[in-house]
Tab-separated table of C-alpha atoms in Angstrom:
chain	number	residue	atom	x	y	z
A	214	MET	CA	-22.756	3.962	38.274
A	215	THR	CA	-20.214	6.785	36.459
A	216	HIS	CA	-21.734	8.036	33.314
A	217	LEU	CA	-19.259	6.419	30.807
A	218	PRO	CA	-19.329	10.029	27.773
A	219	ASP	CA	-19.690	8.666	24.674
A	220	PRO	CA	-16.503	9.040	22.757
A	221	VAL	CA	-18.407	10.308	19.129
A	222	ALA	CA	-21.257	13.040	21.220
A	223	LEU	CA	-17.612	14.300	23.227
A	224	THR	CA	-16.080	14.404	19.978
A	225	LYS	CA	-18.812	16.042	18.492
A	226	ALA	CA	-18.881	18.784	21.040
A	227	LEU	CA	-15.077	19.479	21.425
A	228	ILE	CA	-14.991	20.710	17.036
A	229	ALA	CA	-18.675	22.369	17.652
A	230	CYS	CA	-16.202	24.949	19.561
A	231	GLU	CA	-13.489	27.268	16.921
A	232	SER	CA	-9.533	26.712	18.743
A	233	VAL	CA	-8.173	28.053	16.258
A	234	THR	CA	-4.336	27.664	17.692
A	235	PRO	CA	-3.733	29.270	19.787
A	236	ALA	CA	-6.858	27.945	21.430
A	237	ARG	CA	-8.704	29.108	24.905
A	238	GLY	CA	-11.764	28.838	26.107
A	239	ALA	CA	-14.845	26.528	25.247
A	240	VAL	CA	-12.600	23.400	23.846
A	241	PHE	CA	-11.253	23.581	27.189
A	242	ASP	CA	-14.817	24.142	29.030
A	243	VAL	CA	-16.254	20.948	26.759
A	244	LEU	CA	-13.382	18.871	28.488
A	245	GLU	CA	-13.015	19.910	31.319
A	246	ALA	CA	-16.441	19.354	31.487
A	247	ALA	CA	-16.508	15.939	30.762
A	248	LEU	CA	-13.355	15.277	32.672
A	249	ALA	CA	-14.218	15.658	36.537
A	250	PRO	CA	-17.046	13.461	36.528
A	251	LEU	CA	-14.463	10.972	36.272
A	252	GLY	CA	-12.940	11.964	39.720
A	253	PHE	CA	-10.065	13.584	37.544
A	254	ALA	CA	-7.824	16.998	39.368
A	255	VAL	CA	-8.390	19.736	36.473
A	256	GLU	CA	-5.829	22.135	35.916
A	257	ARG	CA	-6.221	25.365	34.293
A	258	PHE	CA	-4.127	28.182	33.415
A	259	VAL	CA	-3.193	30.765	30.431
A	260	GLU	CA	0.697	31.476	29.104
A	261	GLY	CA	2.424	34.132	27.464
A	262	ALA	CA	1.137	36.593	24.990
A	263	ALA	CA	0.518	37.808	21.520
A	264	PRO	CA	1.565	36.959	19.674
A	265	ASP	CA	2.634	33.124	20.108
A	266	GLY	CA	-0.088	33.454	23.287
A	267	PRO	CA	-1.816	33.605	25.019
A	268	VAL	CA	-2.242	30.214	24.986
A	269	GLU	CA	-4.774	27.393	27.288
A	270	ASN	CA	-3.168	24.354	28.896
A	271	LEU	CA	-4.988	21.174	30.838
A	272	LEU	CA	-3.790	19.195	33.300
A	273	ALA	CA	-5.840	16.508	34.582
A	274	VAL	CA	-4.962	13.762	37.115
A	275	ARG	CA	-6.817	11.287	38.364
A	276	ARG	CA	-3.990	10.035	41.571
A	277	ALA	CA	-3.765	6.366	42.929
A	278	PRO	CA	-1.324	4.478	43.528
A	279	GLY	CA	1.324	2.658	41.598
A	280	ARG	CA	2.586	3.100	37.686
A	281	HIS	CA	1.270	6.800	36.121
A	282	PHE	CA	0.100	7.012	32.534
A	283	ALA	CA	-0.315	9.863	30.996
A	284	PHE	CA	-1.491	10.680	27.468
A	285	ALA	CA	-0.579	13.819	25.698
A	286	GLY	CA	-2.436	15.367	22.975
A	287	HIS	CA	-3.939	19.263	21.432
A	288	LEU	CA	-6.992	20.811	20.800
A	289	ASP	CA	-6.101	23.431	18.390
A	290	VAL	CA	-6.719	23.072	15.499
A	291	VAL	CA	-4.809	24.061	12.194
A	292	PRO	CA	-7.190	27.248	10.293
A	293	PRO	CA	-10.294	25.713	8.377
A	294	GLY	CA	-9.896	27.724	5.255
A	295	ALA	CA	-13.040	28.123	2.908
A	296	GLY	CA	-14.686	25.521	0.516
A	297	TRP	CA	-15.758	22.656	3.378
A	298	THR	CA	-19.088	21.558	2.369
A	299	HIS	CA	-20.193	21.675	5.313
A	300	GLY	CA	-19.691	24.497	8.358
A	301	ALA	CA	-16.206	23.123	10.086
A	302	PHE	CA	-16.985	23.768	12.879
A	303	ASP	CA	-20.511	22.789	12.618
A	304	PRO	CA	-19.820	18.627	13.173
A	305	VAL	CA	-21.961	16.876	10.684
A	306	GLU	CA	-22.655	12.778	10.521
A	307	ALA	CA	-23.747	11.376	6.886
A	308	GLY	CA	-22.340	7.756	5.786
A	309	GLY	CA	-20.557	6.420	8.890
A	310	LEU	CA	-18.033	10.037	9.055
A	311	LEU	CA	-18.597	12.825	11.553
A	312	HIS	CA	-16.966	15.633	9.683
A	313	GLY	CA	-15.057	19.256	11.199
A	314	ARG	CA	-12.388	20.687	12.286
A	315	GLY	CA	-9.776	18.300	14.773
A	316	ALA	CA	-12.279	15.300	13.868
A	317	VAL	CA	-8.914	13.672	13.588
A	318	ASP	CA	-6.544	15.974	14.255
A	319	MET	CA	-7.046	15.227	17.055
A	320	LYS	CA	-9.931	16.217	19.071
A	321	GLY	CA	-10.806	12.578	18.282
A	322	ALA	CA	-8.200	11.154	19.978
A	323	ILE	CA	-8.947	13.365	23.304
A	324	ALA	CA	-12.456	11.955	23.153
A	325	ALA	CA	-11.605	8.301	22.781
A	326	PHE	CA	-8.751	8.889	25.189
A	327	VAL	CA	-11.617	10.438	27.767
A	328	ALA	CA	-14.049	7.464	27.062
A	329	ALA	CA	-11.628	5.223	27.853
A	330	ALA	CA	-10.812	6.915	31.452
A	331	ALA	CA	-13.536	6.124	32.778
A	332	ARG	CA	-13.713	2.820	31.687
A	333	VAL	CA	-10.635	1.925	33.664
A	334	PRO	CA	-10.924	0.617	37.444
A	335	ALA	CA	-9.610	4.626	39.950
A	336	GLU	CA	-7.979	2.510	41.901
A	337	ALA	CA	-5.345	0.950	38.495
A	338	GLY	CA	-2.867	3.860	38.316
A	339	THR	CA	-2.683	7.311	38.349
A	340	LEU	CA	-3.737	8.379	35.305
A	341	SER	CA	-3.245	11.636	33.721
A	342	LEU	CA	-3.703	13.897	30.374
A	343	ILE	CA	-1.520	16.783	29.251
A	344	VAL	CA	-4.008	19.010	26.251
A	345	THR	CA	-2.605	22.308	24.989
A	346	GLY	CA	-4.169	24.898	22.979
A	347	ASP	CA	-0.569	25.160	21.307
A	348	GLU	CA	0.468	22.154	19.475
A	349	GLU	CA	0.182	23.641	16.048
A	350	GLY	CA	0.943	26.749	16.524
A	351	PRO	CA	5.016	28.021	17.316
A	352	ALA	CA	4.898	25.541	19.861
A	353	VAL	CA	6.182	28.447	22.499
A	354	TYR	CA	3.725	28.566	25.384
A	355	GLY	CA	1.962	24.537	25.004
A	356	THR	CA	3.456	21.697	26.335
A	357	ARG	CA	6.695	23.512	27.154
A	358	ALA	CA	5.091	25.011	30.375
A	359	LEU	CA	2.891	22.445	31.146
A	360	MET	CA	5.975	20.151	32.179
A	361	ALA	CA	7.136	22.791	34.300
A	362	ARG	CA	3.735	23.350	35.611
A	363	MET	CA	4.558	18.982	36.320
A	364	ALA	CA	8.109	19.559	37.401
A	365	GLU	CA	6.322	22.651	40.201
A	366	ARG	CA	4.000	19.891	40.768
A	367	GLY	CA	6.544	16.632	41.134
A	368	ILE	CA	4.201	14.717	38.374
A	369	ALA	CA	6.178	12.004	36.725
A	370	PRO	CA	4.276	9.271	35.043
A	371	ASP	CA	6.123	6.690	33.428
A	372	ALA	CA	5.203	6.276	30.489
A	373	CYS	CA	3.388	8.522	27.719
A	374	LEU	CA	0.824	8.044	25.052
A	375	VAL	CA	0.668	11.383	22.397
A	376	GLY	CA	-2.695	11.603	20.778
A	377	GLU	CA	-1.370	12.114	16.969
A	378	PRO	CA	-2.424	10.451	14.345
A	379	THR	CA	-0.708	8.315	12.802
A	380	SER	CA	-2.244	5.717	11.243
A	381	VAL	CA	-2.065	5.900	7.286
A	382	ASN	CA	-4.806	2.433	5.452
A	383	ARG	CA	-6.494	1.404	8.402
A	384	LEU	CA	-6.830	2.441	12.104
A	385	GLY	CA	-3.243	0.718	14.254
A	386	ASP	CA	-1.739	0.516	11.249
A	387	MET	CA	1.488	2.302	12.508
A	388	VAL	CA	2.594	3.668	15.726
A	389	LYS	CA	5.509	6.618	15.961
A	390	ILE	CA	8.280	5.180	18.841
A	391	GLY	CA	11.281	8.628	18.018
A	392	ARG	CA	10.010	12.353	15.366
A	393	ARG	CA	12.795	14.028	13.376
A	394	GLY	CA	14.244	17.062	14.262
A	395	SER	CA	13.279	20.433	13.364
A	396	VAL	CA	15.151	23.598	12.258
A	397	ASN	CA	14.888	26.838	10.449
A	398	ILE	CA	17.802	29.396	9.462
A	399	TRP	CA	16.767	32.863	7.974
A	400	ILE	CA	20.140	33.984	5.908
A	401	GLU	CA	20.090	37.103	4.917
A	402	VAL	CA	23.685	39.259	2.764
A	403	PRO	CA	23.838	42.244	2.749
A	404	GLY	CA	25.287	43.868	-0.309
A	405	ARG	CA	25.405	47.701	-1.253
A	406	GLN	CA	23.206	49.229	-4.114
A	407	GLY	CA	24.019	50.399	-7.176
A	408	HIS	CA	23.315	50.861	-10.894
A	409	VAL	CA	23.689	47.745	-13.378
A	410	ALA	CA	25.912	49.829	-15.267
A	411	TYR	CA	28.566	50.750	-12.664
A	412	PRO	CA	29.104	47.519	-10.525
A	413	HIS	CA	32.533	48.528	-9.114
A	414	LEU	CA	30.231	50.983	-7.356
A	415	ALA	CA	27.846	48.772	-5.802
A	416	ASP	CA	27.698	45.031	-4.258
A	417	ASN	CA	25.796	42.944	-5.075
A	418	PRO	CA	24.305	40.261	-2.421
A	419	VAL	CA	22.932	37.771	-5.148
A	420	PRO	CA	25.716	35.680	-6.181
A	421	LYS	CA	27.255	35.528	-2.577
A	422	LEU	CA	24.429	33.899	-1.463
A	423	VAL	CA	23.824	31.846	-4.249
A	424	ARG	CA	27.228	30.129	-4.055
A	425	ALA	CA	26.511	29.918	-0.414
A	426	LEU	CA	22.684	28.512	-1.253
A	427	ALA	CA	24.906	25.110	-3.365
A	428	ALA	CA	27.173	24.565	-1.223
A	429	LEU	CA	24.059	23.705	1.979
A	430	ASP	CA	22.384	22.198	-1.116
A	431	ALA	CA	25.724	19.878	-1.907
A	432	LEU	CA	25.168	18.853	1.709
A	433	VAL	CA	25.483	15.320	2.709
A	434	LEU	CA	24.203	15.190	6.422
A	435	ASP	CA	23.943	11.658	6.276
A	436	GLU	CA	22.606	8.799	5.069
A	437	GLY	CA	19.828	7.558	8.158
A	438	THR	CA	19.777	5.143	10.722
A	439	ASP	CA	18.278	1.698	11.322
A	440	TRP	CA	15.000	3.520	12.481
A	441	PHE	CA	15.677	6.981	10.673
A	442	GLN	CA	15.286	8.356	7.528
A	443	PRO	CA	18.855	10.615	5.887
A	444	SER	CA	18.651	14.527	7.480
A	445	ASN	CA	17.853	16.737	5.157
A	446	LEU	CA	17.887	20.449	3.947
A	447	GLU	CA	15.931	21.937	1.697
A	448	ILE	CA	15.303	25.902	0.504
A	449	THR	CA	12.500	26.997	1.652
A	450	GLU	CA	12.623	31.165	0.652
A	451	LEU	CA	14.893	33.299	-1.641
A	452	GLU	CA	13.866	36.828	-2.154
A	453	VAL	CA	15.615	40.025	-3.316
A	454	GLY	CA	12.796	41.987	-3.979
A	455	ASN	CA	14.342	44.231	-6.773
A	456	PRO	CA	11.371	45.765	-8.800
A	457	ALA	CA	13.957	47.518	-10.788
A	458	THR	CA	15.315	46.032	-13.761
A	459	ASN	CA	18.832	48.344	-13.528
A	460	VAL	CA	19.668	48.956	-9.750
A	461	ILE	CA	22.196	45.927	-8.385
A	462	PRO	CA	19.470	45.392	-4.622
A	463	ALA	CA	20.808	46.170	-1.038
A	464	ARG	CA	20.074	42.896	0.696
A	465	ALA	CA	19.296	39.550	-0.729
A	466	ARG	CA	17.573	36.727	1.793
A	467	ALA	CA	16.501	33.307	1.536
A	468	ARG	CA	14.939	30.224	4.482
A	469	LEU	CA	16.458	27.036	4.720
A	470	ALA	CA	14.835	23.372	6.719
A	471	ILE	CA	16.304	20.995	8.124
A	472	ARG	CA	15.009	17.737	8.987
A	473	PHE	CA	17.388	15.658	11.068
A	474	ASN	CA	17.754	12.393	12.125
A	475	ASP	CA	19.130	11.669	15.665
A	476	ARG	CA	22.336	12.097	14.567
A	477	HIS	CA	22.932	15.454	15.655
A	478	ARG	CA	21.125	18.617	17.184
A	479	GLY	CA	19.497	21.417	16.100
A	480	ASP	CA	21.730	24.418	17.203
A	481	ALA	CA	25.262	22.194	15.617
A	482	LEU	CA	23.697	22.090	12.486
A	483	ALA	CA	23.000	25.769	13.260
A	484	GLU	CA	26.234	26.122	13.856
A	485	ARG	CA	27.779	23.911	10.558
A	486	VAL	CA	25.028	26.578	8.419
A	487	THR	CA	26.092	29.198	9.487
A	488	ALA	CA	29.449	28.394	8.980
A	489	ILE	CA	28.709	27.758	5.432
A	490	VAL	CA	27.661	30.591	5.243
A	491	HIS	CA	29.437	32.693	6.424
A	492	ALA	CA	32.619	31.031	4.296
A	493	HIS	CA	30.661	32.691	1.319
A	494	ALA	CA	29.173	35.992	2.864
A	495	PRO	CA	31.291	36.313	5.827
A	496	GLU	CA	28.491	39.492	6.764
A	497	ALA	CA	25.423	37.912	6.195
A	498	ILE	CA	23.557	37.504	9.350
A	499	VAL	CA	22.047	33.825	10.350
A	500	THR	CA	19.314	33.060	12.577
A	501	PRO	CA	18.493	29.771	13.358
A	502	ARG	CA	15.679	28.444	15.119
A	503	VAL	CA	15.226	25.239	16.569
A	504	SER	CA	11.286	24.189	16.986
A	505	GLY	CA	11.974	20.570	18.115
A	506	GLU	CA	15.097	17.696	18.772
A	507	ALA	CA	15.011	14.220	16.910
A	508	PHE	CA	13.989	11.917	19.860
A	509	LEU	CA	13.855	7.665	19.596
A	510	THR	CA	11.941	5.468	22.403
A	511	PRO	CA	14.273	2.691	20.978
A	512	PRO	CA	11.268	-0.519	20.630
A	513	GLY	CA	11.465	-2.426	24.298
A	514	ALA	CA	8.309	-2.936	26.270
A	515	LEU	CA	6.220	-0.135	25.983
A	516	SER	CA	6.038	-0.409	22.073
A	517	THR	CA	5.694	-3.814	22.914
A	518	LEU	CA	2.695	-3.152	25.099
A	519	VAL	CA	0.671	-0.887	22.590
A	520	SER	CA	1.154	-3.242	19.466
A	521	ASP	CA	-0.292	-5.437	21.451
A	522	ALA	CA	-3.811	-3.659	22.146
A	523	ILE	CA	-3.839	-2.884	19.191
A	524	ALA	CA	-3.502	-6.104	17.815
A	525	ALA	CA	-5.665	-7.477	20.139
A	526	ARG	CA	-8.386	-4.743	19.218
A	527	THR	CA	-7.600	-5.445	15.064
A	528	GLY	CA	-5.911	-8.718	14.321
A	529	ALA	CA	-2.616	-7.015	13.243
A	530	ALA	CA	0.623	-5.697	14.451
A	531	PRO	CA	1.452	-2.165	13.585
A	532	GLU	CA	4.414	-1.101	11.395
A	533	LEU	CA	6.340	0.771	13.992
A	534	SER	CA	7.858	3.979	12.408
A	535	THR	CA	9.379	8.062	13.127
A	536	SER	CA	8.002	9.280	9.331
A	537	GLY	CA	5.900	12.347	9.168
A	538	GLY	CA	6.585	15.016	10.852
A	539	THR	CA	6.663	17.053	14.118
A	540	SER	CA	4.511	16.965	16.605
A	541	ASP	CA	4.790	17.703	20.511
A	542	ALA	CA	6.050	13.322	21.446
A	543	ARG	CA	9.843	15.127	20.944
A	544	PHE	CA	9.535	17.763	24.033
A	545	LEU	CA	7.474	14.882	26.253
A	546	ALA	CA	10.401	12.073	25.456
A	547	ALA	CA	12.540	14.143	28.147
A	548	LEU	CA	9.871	13.406	30.909
A	549	CYS	CA	9.950	9.317	29.719
A	550	PRO	CA	9.044	6.933	26.998
A	551	VAL	CA	6.297	8.565	25.064
A	552	VAL	CA	4.868	6.796	22.171
A	553	GLU	CA	2.228	8.136	19.726
A	554	PHE	CA	-0.607	6.379	18.010
A	555	GLY	CA	-4.317	7.279	16.556
A	556	LEU	CA	-6.886	7.766	14.188
A	557	VAL	CA	-5.618	7.641	10.749
A	558	ASN	CA	-4.413	11.082	9.201
A	559	ALA	CA	-5.579	10.461	5.128
A	560	THR	CA	-7.742	14.349	5.980
A	561	MET	CA	-6.054	16.080	8.216
A	562	HIS	CA	-5.381	20.108	7.605
A	563	LYS	CA	-7.962	18.624	4.324
A	564	LEU	CA	-11.410	20.673	3.994
A	565	ASP	CA	-14.092	18.319	5.459
A	566	GLU	CA	-11.797	16.796	7.553
A	567	ALA	CA	-13.458	13.277	8.470
A	568	VAL	CA	-13.013	10.482	10.713
A	569	ALA	CA	-14.870	7.202	10.884
A	570	VAL	CA	-17.083	6.510	13.400
A	571	GLU	CA	-16.556	2.691	14.431
A	572	ASP	CA	-12.568	4.476	14.472
A	573	LEU	CA	-13.535	6.822	17.420
A	574	ARG	CA	-15.182	3.706	19.647
A	575	LEU	CA	-12.130	1.096	17.949
A	576	LEU	CA	-9.390	3.991	19.558
A	577	THR	CA	-11.533	4.111	22.456
A	578	ALA	CA	-11.706	0.490	23.088
A	579	ILE	CA	-7.227	-0.121	22.334
A	580	TYR	CA	-6.993	2.642	24.584
A	581	GLU	CA	-8.365	1.554	27.645
A	582	ASP	CA	-6.449	-1.581	27.084
A	583	ILE	CA	-3.310	0.343	26.391
A	584	ALA	CA	-3.865	1.776	30.201
A	585	ARG	CA	-4.752	-1.109	31.785
A	586	ARG	CA	-1.889	-2.965	30.308
A	587	ALA	CA	0.712	-0.181	31.181
A	588	PHE	CA	-1.196	0.116	35.233
A	589	ASN	CA	-0.896	-4.326	34.842
A	590	GLU	CA	3.052	-3.897	34.054
A	591	SER	CA	5.988	-4.013	36.599
A	592	ARG	CA	7.415	-0.262	37.218
A	593	GLY	CA	11.379	-2.063	35.992
A	594	ALA	CA	9.433	-3.037	32.516
A	595	THR	CA	9.730	0.464	31.181
A	596	ASP	CA	12.509	1.730	27.957
A	597	ARG	CA	14.366	3.180	30.783
């Protein structure tokens, strides 16, 4: 009989590997060593170069006739920061909690899914793990590179679960069925430096930028939708860099962040912002970067399947939500129906990040139930 992995022990082993984004190396060694005895064919590859790479990715597939259910996640973590009670990469179990960077976001969920996979019969269907080392960073060489590799291999899941920490107050109280999109926009307005006493000999860029920002701040992008909150535009930086009191500056800069729902596309919003800026400062340089589009998996077979599995183990149905930041589900939604479900997110990215040990075991049971239910669904019952 195959040895069944312990999700707590595997979480500890993953935490013990320093894997600040972009991650590669030892943390992937640990995951591969856990998957190989379970019958998974594991492929690892490194993509990209500095400054956004190199990034390691892992694709593991255990093939069988029937449906294909995928799990996606990331092994990279945010920098730990100073002030931890114990070392950020020294897993410590105390008082029913397991502490360490990545315990919640999201090494714990990956360990739980590996343990769940060991409990799902290999002949039930095709099971895969799509794991990147670049979710917390720019996400340039991570999940999108994995999707390209999957396309080359002809690997196409019927449904996908992303193990982000979606729970709020207790494990299983929230499932994400969509996320808002994100675009960041840099604005630079050039001027002509001069003495403040001789403004006719200079060209002050600050009033132009301020007028443009006022017009942008007044924008109402939408009133929200049935599943999404209203889109919002926020001014996140304003910088002139002028140390002198008697000099009109040569340039002024600002940065915007827009989180938008599925009524918009990132490139269209960037064009709209650019037009407004140019109306006040025609010579301005506007540089947008769309980091992800909004997506929605409408309530249907997949969300019902996940909700039923959660309710069966916890006694309560989860709330379906699109709240929060972005995740790599924004990319995976192009492959198949995708939802997100994982641990309680109260300590993610914080000092002394921690997961309840019992939550790791309960999540393993829920993930096992989800996979079994997914394989029992007919091929025609997806959210396509």
